[in-house]
Amino acid sequence: MINENRLLQRLHDLSQIGRNKVTGGINRFSFTSEEQQAIELVTSYMKEAGMTVNVDGVGNIIGTYGEENETIMLGSHIDTVPDGGKYDGALGVLAAIEIVQTIYEQQLPLSKKIEVVAFKDEEGTRFGFGLIGSRAMAGLLTYEELQKRDASDISIQEAMKQFELSPLPLEKVKRNDIQAYLEMHIEQGKVLENEELPVGVVVGIAAPLWLEVTVTGVSEHAGATPMSIRQDALTAASEMILAIEQMLNGTTNSVATVGKLNVEPNGVNVIPGRVTFTIDIRDIDEQKISALESSILEHLQKVAERRNVTVTSKVLQRVKPAKTAPMLQQQLASSIEKYGVQPYSLISGAGHDAMNMANVAPIGMLFVRSKGGISHNPLEYSSDEDIVIATNIFYDTVMELAK
Ligand code: GLV
Ligand code: MN
Ligand code: MN
């Protein structure tokens, strides 16, 4: 059994780093002093758990326990969305460390070494491009992608240099020696709550396509320009955004979200001349994502023509949906049964580092019930009881795979 008080205390302590005292939300973005403080705390926990800790070329924090040839990797992330919750990512990293510490304290013999990873920038908050660490570990990250820039025009590569990381050569970050990658994460949806179950086995992960759309009209005087001759980029963008919602209404697994909007010049008495907004499109089926991408872009073009503005788009990030390995699903299910809980399978609407790791290893994911399905929000919550039973189940699975 894991040490539940230690795990819950660490979850609390980590949540104090980057915490906004007014909203209660957490802001820990990649290559910032808040993230660095979190890295230092997590590194100290890894060391207490008997691990040696290394940082790879892109800033993934990797704790290693044991020296056997074969590797079971456990991981998640410690960065957050703006005003994020305390469980998304952090729980998976801390639960993994707790599992290793339990094994270390009891000196349990293992036939495989265990690595625990806190991946670099899963959320993509700072650069509009996420899953950086797992993308690199899966051999998918390119030098071109390292040139993506944040709002202050700092590139990923420049940010890495500020933290004395030399990300070159990326080829060295790629791993192909992992027997199984496992991630425990909060569900971030309402399925387990509706089923009245504390945990569930993930069978597949829907993946995001992120687009950035730019609508260009003409900035003119708000008082002197008659309504009939305006080329208003914001009213055009508004029609586009509502059309996207309508196109997605009635779909089963597909979702699309416009979460970020920038209006220029953003003046009370100026007709907006340029608007950029993002679209996040997700599905478990890659072809459905592509079909939606084409039909949405086609529709935006029609709206632009009718409103006498122009529209362009670019891909910010395209991730492949992933399936989890049946063998790991079965192992998780059998550990769940040992705890007297009915095994239940579900898909993940949210993205995870596991999606990328599926390119280089069999992956497994255990979900923990989320209260009200709320996530990416300071109100994100999973109960202590659910966290403890989930971590014990995860511990059992790791022991079965590594013993
Ligand atoms: C990360 O949480 C994502 O799904 O975007
Ligand atoms: Mn998240
Ligand atoms: Mn997450």
mmCIF file of C-alpha atoms and ligand atoms in Angstrom:
data_model
loop_
_atom_site.group_PDB
_atom_site.id
_atom_site.type_symbol
_atom_site.label_atom_id
_atom_site.label_comp_id
_atom_site.label_asym_id
_atom_site.label_seq_id
_atom_site.Cartn_x
_atom_site.Cartn_y
_atom_site.Cartn_z
ATOM 1 C CA MET A 1 0.000 0.000 0.000
ATOM 2 C CA ILE A 2 1.192 3.489 -0.808
ATOM 3 C CA ASN A 3 1.684 6.210 1.827
ATOM 4 C CA GLU A 4 -1.485 8.216 1.236
ATOM 5 C CA ASN A 5 -0.664 11.097 3.576
ATOM 6 C CA ARG A 6 2.657 11.693 1.882
ATOM 7 C CA LEU A 7 1.054 11.683 -1.572
ATOM 8 C CA LEU A 8 -1.751 14.062 -0.583
ATOM 9 C CA GLN A 9 0.670 16.395 1.203
ATOM 10 C CA ARG A 10 2.912 16.555 -1.865
ATOM 11 C CA LEU A 11 -0.088 17.255 -4.077
ATOM 12 C CA HIS A 12 -0.951 20.160 -1.831
ATOM 13 C CA ASP A 13 2.624 21.465 -1.639
ATOM 14 C CA LEU A 14 3.127 21.356 -5.413
ATOM 15 C CA SER A 15 -0.181 23.178 -5.918
ATOM 16 C CA GLN A 16 1.160 26.177 -3.989
ATOM 17 C CA ILE A 17 3.727 26.883 -6.696
ATOM 18 C CA GLY A 18 2.374 29.354 -9.255
ATOM 19 C CA ARG A 19 -0.926 29.651 -7.376
ATOM 20 C CA ASN A 20 -2.977 32.803 -7.961
ATOM 21 C CA LYS A 21 -4.219 33.744 -4.494
ATOM 22 C CA VAL A 22 -7.321 35.483 -5.846
ATOM 23 C CA THR A 23 -8.659 32.807 -8.197
ATOM 24 C CA GLY A 24 -6.968 29.787 -6.602
ATOM 25 C CA GLY A 25 -5.839 28.769 -10.108
ATOM 26 C CA ILE A 26 -2.324 27.627 -10.899
ATOM 27 C CA ASN A 27 -0.060 29.196 -13.520
ATOM 28 C CA ARG A 28 3.041 27.176 -14.275
ATOM 29 C CA PHE A 29 4.212 27.620 -17.824
ATOM 30 C CA SER A 30 7.274 26.135 -19.442
ATOM 31 C CA PHE A 31 10.662 27.730 -18.871
ATOM 32 C CA THR A 32 9.507 30.111 -16.138
ATOM 33 C CA SER A 33 10.657 30.515 -12.547
ATOM 34 C CA GLU A 34 7.394 28.922 -11.307
ATOM 35 C CA GLU A 35 8.003 25.854 -13.424
ATOM 36 C CA GLN A 36 11.622 25.780 -12.246
ATOM 37 C CA GLN A 37 10.500 25.794 -8.593
ATOM 38 C CA ALA A 38 8.120 22.920 -9.340
ATOM 39 C CA ILE A 39 10.921 21.015 -11.062
ATOM 40 C CA GLU A 40 13.142 21.452 -8.014
ATOM 41 C CA LEU A 41 10.432 20.194 -5.667
ATOM 42 C CA VAL A 42 9.620 17.192 -7.846
ATOM 43 C CA THR A 43 13.340 16.423 -8.219
ATOM 44 C CA SER A 44 13.682 16.379 -4.425
ATOM 45 C CA TYR A 45 10.745 13.952 -4.166
ATOM 46 C CA MET A 46 12.309 11.690 -6.791
ATOM 47 C CA LYS A 47 15.543 11.614 -4.815
ATOM 48 C CA GLU A 48 13.675 10.809 -1.583
ATOM 49 C CA ALA A 49 12.111 7.920 -3.483
ATOM 50 C CA GLY A 50 15.544 6.444 -4.197
ATOM 51 C CA MET A 51 15.804 7.592 -7.806
ATOM 52 C CA THR A 52 18.684 9.146 -9.667
ATOM 53 C CA VAL A 53 17.473 12.203 -11.551
ATOM 54 C CA ASN A 54 18.514 13.399 -15.009
ATOM 55 C CA VAL A 55 17.280 16.104 -17.339
ATOM 56 C CA ASP A 56 17.226 15.257 -21.038
ATOM 57 C CA GLY A 57 17.965 17.632 -23.930
ATOM 58 C CA VAL A 58 14.509 19.240 -23.993
ATOM 59 C CA GLY A 59 14.015 19.495 -20.228
ATOM 60 C CA ASN A 60 12.108 16.319 -19.381
ATOM 61 C CA ILE A 61 12.855 15.430 -15.737
ATOM 62 C CA ILE A 62 13.585 11.708 -15.519
ATOM 63 C CA GLY A 63 13.935 9.799 -12.253
ATOM 64 C CA THR A 64 15.355 6.278 -12.583
ATOM 65 C CA TYR A 65 14.970 3.489 -10.049
ATOM 66 C CA GLY A 66 16.991 0.294 -10.555
ATOM 67 C CA GLU A 67 19.544 -0.790 -13.117
ATOM 68 C CA GLU A 68 17.820 -3.608 -14.965
ATOM 69 C CA ASN A 69 17.834 -3.524 -18.764
ATOM 70 C CA GLU A 70 14.108 -3.395 -19.362
ATOM 71 C CA THR A 71 12.196 -0.207 -18.559
ATOM 72 C CA ILE A 72 8.701 0.566 -17.361
ATOM 73 C CA MET A 73 8.099 4.298 -17.721
ATOM 74 C CA LEU A 74 5.509 6.213 -15.682
ATOM 75 C CA GLY A 75 4.804 9.856 -16.331
ATOM 76 C CA SER A 76 2.729 12.968 -16.842
ATOM 77 C CA HIS A 77 3.383 16.729 -16.659
ATOM 78 C CA ILE A 78 3.687 19.539 -14.100
ATOM 79 C CA ASP A 79 2.917 22.556 -16.306
ATOM 80 C CA THR A 80 -0.613 24.000 -16.345
ATOM 81 C CA VAL A 81 -3.073 25.895 -18.507
ATOM 82 C CA PRO A 82 -3.733 29.532 -17.490
ATOM 83 C CA ASP A 83 -5.464 29.388 -14.103
ATOM 84 C CA GLY A 84 -5.411 25.603 -14.120
ATOM 85 C CA GLY A 85 -6.306 23.073 -11.450
ATOM 86 C CA LYS A 86 -4.041 21.191 -9.057
ATOM 87 C CA TYR A 87 -4.543 17.648 -10.385
ATOM 88 C CA ASP A 88 -4.124 17.832 -14.179
ATOM 89 C CA GLY A 89 -0.706 16.302 -14.777
ATOM 90 C CA ALA A 90 0.675 16.835 -11.259
ATOM 91 C CA LEU A 91 -1.275 13.865 -9.885
ATOM 92 C CA GLY A 92 0.236 11.464 -12.435
ATOM 93 C CA VAL A 93 3.792 12.537 -11.665
ATOM 94 C CA LEU A 94 3.353 12.473 -7.874
ATOM 95 C CA ALA A 95 1.485 9.141 -7.869
ATOM 96 C CA ALA A 96 4.301 7.603 -9.931
ATOM 97 C CA ILE A 97 6.917 8.907 -7.476
ATOM 98 C CA GLU A 98 4.837 7.564 -4.567
ATOM 99 C CA ILE A 99 4.747 4.132 -6.171
ATOM 100 C CA VAL A 100 8.526 4.052 -6.552
ATOM 101 C CA GLN A 101 9.037 5.321 -3.004
ATOM 102 C CA THR A 102 6.809 2.524 -1.700
ATOM 103 C CA ILE A 103 8.859 -0.052 -3.624
ATOM 104 C CA TYR A 104 12.125 1.550 -2.414
ATOM 105 C CA GLU A 105 11.093 1.603 1.248
ATOM 106 C CA GLN A 106 10.101 -2.042 1.155
ATOM 107 C CA GLN A 107 13.113 -2.966 -0.956
ATOM 108 C CA LEU A 108 10.880 -5.028 -3.235
ATOM 109 C CA PRO A 109 12.801 -6.917 -5.918
ATOM 110 C CA LEU A 110 12.051 -5.899 -9.517
ATOM 111 C CA SER A 111 13.040 -7.400 -12.848
ATOM 112 C CA LYS A 112 12.733 -4.071 -14.687
ATOM 113 C CA LYS A 113 13.880 -0.610 -13.870
ATOM 114 C CA ILE A 114 11.250 2.089 -13.395
ATOM 115 C CA GLU A 115 11.565 5.580 -14.809
ATOM 116 C CA VAL A 116 9.316 8.437 -13.745
ATOM 117 C CA VAL A 117 9.060 11.387 -16.137
ATOM 118 C CA ALA A 118 7.746 14.907 -15.644
ATOM 119 C CA PHE A 119 7.348 15.880 -19.286
ATOM 120 C CA LYS A 120 8.194 19.357 -20.569
ATOM 121 C CA ASP A 121 5.221 21.562 -21.548
ATOM 122 C CA GLU A 122 2.261 19.260 -22.118
ATOM 123 C CA GLU A 123 -0.357 21.998 -22.146
ATOM 124 C CA GLY A 124 1.078 24.217 -24.876
ATOM 125 C CA THR A 125 0.082 27.372 -23.009
ATOM 126 C CA ARG A 126 3.186 29.425 -23.644
ATOM 127 C CA PHE A 127 4.026 28.645 -27.263
ATOM 128 C CA GLY A 128 0.606 27.560 -28.574
ATOM 129 C CA PHE A 129 2.277 24.201 -29.087
ATOM 130 C CA GLY A 130 2.167 21.491 -26.475
ATOM 131 C CA LEU A 131 3.336 17.980 -25.617
ATOM 132 C CA ILE A 132 6.875 19.186 -26.291
ATOM 133 C CA GLY A 133 8.685 16.741 -24.000
ATOM 134 C CA SER A 134 6.808 13.628 -25.048
ATOM 135 C CA ARG A 135 6.973 14.693 -28.676
ATOM 136 C CA ALA A 136 10.745 14.814 -28.399
ATOM 137 C CA MET A 137 10.903 11.502 -26.560
ATOM 138 C CA ALA A 138 8.839 9.904 -29.312
ATOM 139 C CA GLY A 139 11.232 11.286 -31.932
ATOM 140 C CA LEU A 140 8.567 13.568 -33.444
ATOM 141 C CA LEU A 141 9.817 17.026 -32.422
ATOM 142 C CA THR A 142 11.605 18.920 -35.198
ATOM 143 C CA TYR A 143 14.132 21.758 -35.156
ATOM 144 C CA GLU A 144 11.623 23.822 -37.082
ATOM 145 C CA GLU A 145 9.077 23.399 -34.277
ATOM 146 C CA LEU A 146 11.650 24.712 -31.788
ATOM 147 C CA GLN A 147 11.378 28.055 -33.608
ATOM 148 C CA LYS A 148 7.751 28.541 -32.482
ATOM 149 C CA ARG A 149 7.432 31.756 -30.488
ATOM 150 C CA ASP A 150 5.576 32.926 -27.388
ATOM 151 C CA ALA A 151 3.702 36.244 -27.031
ATOM 152 C CA SER A 152 6.998 38.030 -26.223
ATOM 153 C CA ASP A 153 8.606 36.652 -29.387
ATOM 154 C CA ILE A 154 10.878 34.208 -27.537
ATOM 155 C CA SER A 155 11.269 30.887 -29.353
ATOM 156 C CA ILE A 156 11.174 27.495 -27.672
ATOM 157 C CA GLN A 157 14.842 27.086 -28.475
ATOM 158 C CA GLU A 158 15.742 30.476 -26.963
ATOM 159 C CA ALA A 159 13.724 29.648 -23.833
ATOM 160 C CA MET A 160 15.605 26.367 -23.568
ATOM 161 C CA LYS A 161 18.926 28.182 -23.768
ATOM 162 C CA GLN A 162 17.860 30.518 -20.946
ATOM 163 C CA PHE A 163 17.559 27.414 -18.791
ATOM 164 C CA GLU A 164 20.896 26.067 -19.960
ATOM 165 C CA LEU A 165 19.373 23.285 -21.956
ATOM 166 C CA SER A 166 21.071 22.434 -25.148
ATOM 167 C CA PRO A 167 18.288 20.793 -27.075
ATOM 168 C CA LEU A 168 20.588 19.641 -29.852
ATOM 169 C CA PRO A 169 20.761 16.932 -31.020
ATOM 170 C CA LEU A 170 17.068 16.074 -30.693
ATOM 171 C CA GLU A 171 17.856 12.546 -31.898
ATOM 172 C CA LYS A 172 19.408 11.840 -28.483
ATOM 173 C CA VAL A 173 16.148 12.578 -26.663
ATOM 174 C CA LYS A 174 14.257 9.896 -28.593
ATOM 175 C CA ARG A 175 13.689 6.659 -26.682
ATOM 176 C CA ASN A 176 13.042 3.249 -28.124
ATOM 177 C CA ASP A 177 13.938 1.101 -25.145
ATOM 178 C CA ILE A 178 10.670 1.291 -23.192
ATOM 179 C CA GLN A 179 8.665 -1.890 -22.561
ATOM 180 C CA ALA A 180 5.566 -0.063 -21.325
ATOM 181 C CA TYR A 181 4.529 3.544 -20.707
ATOM 182 C CA LEU A 182 1.796 4.095 -18.107
ATOM 183 C CA GLU A 183 0.061 7.314 -17.088
ATOM 184 C CA MET A 184 -2.429 7.994 -14.319
ATOM 185 C CA HIS A 185 -4.512 11.140 -14.862
ATOM 186 C CA ILE A 186 -7.768 12.717 -13.767
ATOM 187 C CA GLU A 187 -10.594 12.034 -16.212
ATOM 188 C CA GLN A 188 -11.529 15.704 -16.849
ATOM 189 C CA GLY A 189 -14.996 14.520 -17.916
ATOM 190 C CA LYS A 190 -18.161 13.222 -16.253
ATOM 191 C CA VAL A 191 -18.233 9.594 -17.394
ATOM 192 C CA LEU A 192 -16.840 7.989 -14.233
ATOM 193 C CA GLU A 193 -18.979 10.220 -12.029
ATOM 194 C CA ASN A 194 -22.093 9.122 -13.928
ATOM 195 C CA GLU A 195 -21.027 5.483 -13.602
ATOM 196 C CA GLU A 196 -20.295 6.022 -9.890
ATOM 197 C CA LEU A 197 -16.831 4.562 -10.316
ATOM 198 C CA PRO A 198 -13.567 5.912 -8.833
ATOM 199 C CA VAL A 199 -11.367 4.804 -11.742
ATOM 200 C CA GLY A 200 -11.529 3.702 -15.374
ATOM 201 C CA VAL A 201 -9.301 2.166 -18.025
ATOM 202 C CA VAL A 202 -8.577 4.356 -21.037
ATOM 203 C CA VAL A 203 -8.902 2.553 -24.373
ATOM 204 C CA GLY A 204 -8.131 5.449 -26.706
ATOM 205 C CA ILE A 205 -7.140 9.112 -26.649
ATOM 206 C CA ALA A 206 -8.707 11.729 -28.911
ATOM 207 C CA ALA A 207 -6.086 14.036 -30.371
ATOM 208 C CA PRO A 208 -6.105 17.754 -31.045
ATOM 209 C CA LEU A 209 -5.580 19.634 -34.262
ATOM 210 C CA TRP A 210 -4.867 23.287 -33.456
ATOM 211 C CA LEU A 211 -5.419 25.893 -36.160
ATOM 212 C CA GLU A 212 -4.841 29.621 -36.088
ATOM 213 C CA VAL A 213 -7.209 31.600 -38.303
ATOM 214 C CA THR A 214 -6.581 35.199 -39.373
ATOM 215 C CA VAL A 215 -9.434 37.323 -40.697
ATOM 216 C CA THR A 216 -8.397 40.575 -42.359
ATOM 217 C CA GLY A 217 -10.802 43.386 -43.100
ATOM 218 C CA VAL A 218 -10.323 47.141 -43.006
ATOM 219 C CA SER A 219 -9.830 49.253 -39.851
ATOM 220 C CA GLU A 220 -11.894 52.380 -40.226
ATOM 221 C CA HIS A 221 -13.633 55.080 -38.231
ATOM 222 C CA ALA A 222 -16.522 53.667 -36.202
ATOM 223 C CA GLY A 223 -18.560 56.823 -36.613
ATOM 224 C CA ALA A 224 -17.809 57.813 -40.188
ATOM 225 C CA THR A 225 -18.159 54.452 -41.981
ATOM 226 C CA PRO A 226 -21.715 53.440 -42.987
ATOM 227 C CA MET A 227 -22.724 49.903 -41.999
ATOM 228 C CA SER A 228 -23.249 48.818 -45.595
ATOM 229 C CA ILE A 229 -19.643 49.335 -46.713
ATOM 230 C CA ARG A 230 -17.731 48.007 -43.734
ATOM 231 C CA GLN A 231 -15.204 45.179 -43.910
ATOM 232 C CA ASP A 232 -15.371 44.315 -40.226
ATOM 233 C CA ALA A 233 -13.033 41.473 -39.323
ATOM 234 C CA LEU A 234 -14.683 40.873 -35.941
ATOM 235 C CA THR A 235 -18.265 40.481 -37.142
ATOM 236 C CA ALA A 236 -16.951 38.133 -39.846
ATOM 237 C CA ALA A 237 -14.974 36.147 -37.250
ATOM 238 C CA SER A 238 -18.055 36.013 -35.005
ATOM 239 C CA GLU A 239 -20.129 34.491 -37.783
ATOM 240 C CA MET A 240 -17.356 31.993 -38.451
ATOM 241 C CA ILE A 241 -17.118 30.981 -34.788
ATOM 242 C CA LEU A 242 -20.867 30.422 -34.511
ATOM 243 C CA ALA A 243 -20.823 28.437 -37.745
ATOM 244 C CA ILE A 244 -18.126 26.134 -36.324
ATOM 245 C CA GLU A 245 -20.310 25.454 -33.300
ATOM 246 C CA GLN A 246 -23.273 24.709 -35.536
ATOM 247 C CA MET A 247 -21.250 22.355 -37.724
ATOM 248 C CA LEU A 248 -20.253 20.356 -34.661
ATOM 249 C CA ASN A 249 -23.712 20.182 -33.139
ATOM 250 C CA GLY A 250 -24.983 16.617 -33.234
ATOM 251 C CA THR A 251 -21.601 14.938 -33.780
ATOM 252 C CA THR A 252 -20.849 12.086 -31.405
ATOM 253 C CA ASN A 253 -17.134 12.116 -30.527
ATOM 254 C CA SER A 254 -15.962 15.186 -32.440
ATOM 255 C CA VAL A 255 -15.569 18.518 -30.664
ATOM 256 C CA ALA A 256 -14.276 21.926 -31.740
ATOM 257 C CA THR A 257 -13.468 24.950 -29.613
ATOM 258 C CA VAL A 258 -12.483 28.534 -30.290
ATOM 259 C CA GLY A 259 -10.594 29.390 -27.099
ATOM 260 C CA LYS A 260 -8.388 32.316 -28.015
ATOM 261 C CA LEU A 261 -9.248 35.532 -29.823
ATOM 262 C CA ASN A 262 -7.188 38.586 -30.660
ATOM 263 C CA VAL A 263 -8.776 41.749 -32.020
ATOM 264 C CA GLU A 264 -6.780 44.518 -33.703
ATOM 265 C CA PRO A 265 -6.506 47.377 -33.139
ATOM 266 C CA ASN A 266 -8.923 46.716 -30.235
ATOM 267 C CA GLY A 267 -10.237 50.250 -29.912
ATOM 268 C CA VAL A 268 -13.734 51.334 -28.879
ATOM 269 C CA ASN A 269 -14.211 53.609 -31.873
ATOM 270 C CA VAL A 270 -12.315 51.615 -34.504
ATOM 271 C CA ILE A 271 -13.812 48.969 -36.791
ATOM 272 C CA PRO A 272 -11.715 45.835 -36.203
ATOM 273 C CA GLY A 273 -9.316 45.335 -39.102
ATOM 274 C CA ARG A 274 -7.739 42.061 -38.102
ATOM 275 C CA VAL A 275 -8.848 39.190 -35.899
ATOM 276 C CA THR A 276 -6.980 36.005 -35.132
ATOM 277 C CA PHE A 277 -8.582 33.073 -33.362
ATOM 278 C CA THR A 278 -7.629 29.497 -32.661
ATOM 279 C CA ILE A 279 -9.639 26.353 -33.355
ATOM 280 C CA ASP A 280 -9.054 23.158 -31.375
ATOM 281 C CA ILE A 281 -10.622 20.174 -33.202
ATOM 282 C CA ARG A 282 -10.601 16.702 -31.616
ATOM 283 C CA ASP A 283 -11.715 13.191 -32.328
ATOM 284 C CA ILE A 284 -10.514 9.671 -31.699
ATOM 285 C CA ASP A 285 -10.554 9.104 -35.490
ATOM 286 C CA GLU A 286 -7.893 10.916 -37.525
ATOM 287 C CA GLN A 287 -9.974 10.862 -40.709
ATOM 288 C CA LYS A 288 -12.871 12.581 -38.994
ATOM 289 C CA ILE A 289 -10.505 15.334 -37.840
ATOM 290 C CA SER A 290 -9.262 15.840 -41.417
ATOM 291 C CA ALA A 291 -12.805 15.889 -42.797
ATOM 292 C CA LEU A 292 -13.836 18.485 -40.221
ATOM 293 C CA GLU A 293 -10.745 20.549 -40.939
ATOM 294 C CA SER A 294 -11.629 20.724 -44.648
ATOM 295 C CA SER A 295 -15.299 21.465 -44.157
ATOM 296 C CA ILE A 296 -14.651 24.148 -41.513
ATOM 297 C CA LEU A 297 -12.010 25.908 -43.635
ATOM 298 C CA GLU A 298 -14.240 25.749 -46.697
ATOM 299 C CA HIS A 299 -17.074 27.303 -44.742
ATOM 300 C CA LEU A 300 -14.866 30.085 -43.327
ATOM 301 C CA GLN A 301 -13.830 30.945 -46.882
ATOM 302 C CA LYS A 302 -17.479 31.328 -47.916
ATOM 303 C CA VAL A 303 -18.229 33.624 -44.976
ATOM 304 C CA ALA A 304 -15.144 35.698 -45.794
ATOM 305 C CA GLU A 305 -16.134 36.099 -49.447
ATOM 306 C CA ARG A 306 -19.660 37.118 -48.587
ATOM 307 C CA ARG A 307 -18.397 39.693 -46.061
ATOM 308 C CA ASN A 308 -15.633 41.038 -48.269
ATOM 309 C CA VAL A 309 -12.788 40.123 -45.897
ATOM 310 C CA THR A 310 -9.977 37.615 -46.357
ATOM 311 C CA VAL A 311 -9.276 34.546 -44.255
ATOM 312 C CA THR A 312 -6.085 32.493 -43.933
ATOM 313 C CA SER A 313 -5.205 29.656 -41.590
ATOM 314 C CA LYS A 314 -2.166 27.798 -40.358
ATOM 315 C CA VAL A 315 -1.677 24.603 -38.411
ATOM 316 C CA LEU A 316 -0.244 25.178 -34.934
ATOM 317 C CA GLN A 317 -0.123 21.518 -33.992
ATOM 318 C CA ARG A 318 -1.439 18.226 -35.299
ATOM 319 C CA VAL A 319 -1.318 15.196 -33.007
ATOM 320 C CA LYS A 320 -2.317 11.631 -33.863
ATOM 321 C CA PRO A 321 -5.068 9.957 -31.805
ATOM 322 C CA ALA A 322 -3.771 6.866 -29.986
ATOM 323 C CA LYS A 323 -5.049 3.515 -28.784
ATOM 324 C CA THR A 324 -3.836 1.975 -25.550
ATOM 325 C CA ALA A 325 -2.312 -1.531 -25.577
ATOM 326 C CA PRO A 326 -4.844 -4.344 -24.859
ATOM 327 C CA MET A 327 -2.300 -6.098 -22.617
ATOM 328 C CA LEU A 328 -1.966 -3.000 -20.418
ATOM 329 C CA GLN A 329 -5.743 -2.440 -20.432
ATOM 330 C CA GLN A 330 -6.149 -6.005 -19.143
ATOM 331 C CA GLN A 331 -3.502 -5.578 -16.476
ATOM 332 C CA LEU A 332 -5.113 -2.366 -15.235
ATOM 333 C CA ALA A 333 -8.548 -4.051 -15.249
ATOM 334 C CA SER A 334 -7.291 -6.974 -13.207
ATOM 335 C CA SER A 335 -5.692 -4.625 -10.633
ATOM 336 C CA ILE A 336 -8.991 -2.698 -10.456
ATOM 337 C CA GLU A 337 -10.867 -5.940 -9.762
ATOM 338 C CA LYS A 338 -8.499 -6.784 -6.903
ATOM 339 C CA TYR A 339 -9.741 -3.619 -5.205
ATOM 340 C CA GLY A 340 -13.349 -4.695 -5.547
ATOM 341 C CA VAL A 341 -14.130 -2.137 -8.248
ATOM 342 C CA GLN A 342 -15.812 -2.994 -11.520
ATOM 343 C CA PRO A 343 -13.383 -2.411 -14.424
ATOM 344 C CA TYR A 344 -14.798 0.137 -16.841
ATOM 345 C CA SER A 345 -13.393 1.281 -20.194
ATOM 346 C CA LEU A 346 -13.661 4.805 -21.573
ATOM 347 C CA ILE A 347 -12.009 7.084 -24.072
ATOM 348 C CA SER A 348 -10.113 10.251 -23.251
ATOM 349 C CA GLY A 349 -11.379 13.462 -24.767
ATOM 350 C CA ALA A 350 -8.365 15.329 -23.385
ATOM 351 C CA GLY A 351 -4.886 14.939 -24.806
ATOM 352 C CA HIS A 352 -2.024 13.347 -22.901
ATOM 353 C CA ASP A 353 1.704 12.708 -23.221
ATOM 354 C CA ALA A 354 0.743 9.039 -23.603
ATOM 355 C CA MET A 355 -0.514 9.866 -27.139
ATOM 356 C CA ASN A 356 3.008 10.617 -28.255
ATOM 357 C CA MET A 357 4.563 7.797 -26.280
ATOM 358 C CA ALA A 358 2.300 5.391 -28.210
ATOM 359 C CA ASN A 359 4.693 5.904 -31.131
ATOM 360 C CA VAL A 360 7.570 4.273 -29.256
ATOM 361 C CA ALA A 361 6.008 1.995 -26.597
ATOM 362 C CA PRO A 362 2.800 0.182 -25.657
ATOM 363 C CA ILE A 363 0.813 2.645 -23.545
ATOM 364 C CA GLY A 364 -1.704 2.252 -20.716
ATOM 365 C CA MET A 365 -3.751 4.903 -18.896
ATOM 366 C CA LEU A 366 -5.738 4.870 -15.674
ATOM 367 C CA PHE A 367 -8.324 7.615 -15.142
ATOM 368 C CA VAL A 368 -9.454 8.960 -11.758
ATOM 369 C CA ARG A 369 -12.970 10.329 -11.321
ATOM 370 C CA SER A 370 -13.258 14.141 -11.638
ATOM 371 C CA LYS A 371 -15.930 16.018 -9.686
ATOM 372 C CA GLY A 372 -18.483 17.422 -12.126
ATOM 373 C CA GLY A 373 -16.035 16.704 -14.937
ATOM 374 C CA ILE A 374 -14.524 20.138 -14.316
ATOM 375 C CA SER A 375 -10.932 20.640 -15.419
ATOM 376 C CA HIS A 376 -8.637 23.363 -16.765
ATOM 377 C CA ASN A 377 -10.252 25.389 -14.022
ATOM 378 C CA PRO A 378 -9.334 26.182 -10.400
ATOM 379 C CA LEU A 379 -12.396 24.144 -9.327
ATOM 380 C CA GLU A 380 -10.893 20.929 -10.715
ATOM 381 C CA TYR A 381 -11.301 18.278 -8.001
ATOM 382 C CA SER A 382 -10.796 14.580 -7.348
ATOM 383 C CA SER A 383 -11.447 13.242 -3.855
ATOM 384 C CA ASP A 384 -8.651 12.014 -1.598
ATOM 385 C CA GLU A 385 -10.373 8.593 -1.439
ATOM 386 C CA ASP A 386 -10.406 8.260 -5.225
ATOM 387 C CA ILE A 387 -6.792 9.394 -5.505
ATOM 388 C CA VAL A 388 -5.675 6.865 -2.909
ATOM 389 C CA ILE A 389 -7.524 3.891 -4.402
ATOM 390 C CA ALA A 390 -6.363 4.852 -7.913
ATOM 391 C CA THR A 391 -2.734 5.093 -6.816
ATOM 392 C CA ASN A 392 -2.931 1.723 -5.057
ATOM 393 C CA ILE A 393 -4.435 0.160 -8.187
ATOM 394 C CA PHE A 394 -1.722 1.780 -10.306
ATOM 395 C CA TYR A 395 0.886 0.482 -7.859
ATOM 396 C CA ASP A 396 -0.469 -3.043 -8.233
ATOM 397 C CA THR A 397 -0.286 -2.781 -12.028
ATOM 398 C CA VAL A 398 3.289 -1.504 -11.927
ATOM 399 C CA MET A 399 4.312 -4.325 -9.570
ATOM 400 C CA GLU A 400 2.690 -6.947 -11.814
ATOM 401 C CA LEU A 401 4.554 -5.584 -14.835
ATOM 402 C CA ALA A 402 7.900 -5.027 -13.127
ATOM 403 C CA LYS A 403 8.147 -7.903 -10.660
HETATM 404 C C1 GLV B 1 -4.383 19.131 -22.586
HETATM 405 O O1 GLV B 1 -4.890 19.050 -21.492
HETATM 406 C C2 GLV B 1 -5.210 19.103 -23.738
HETATM 407 O O2 GLV B 1 -5.962 18.122 -23.904
HETATM 408 O O3 GLV B 1 -5.207 20.097 -24.494
HETATM 409 MN MN MN B 2 -4.557 19.705 -19.338
HETATM 410 MN MN MN B 3 -2.894 16.741 -18.405
#
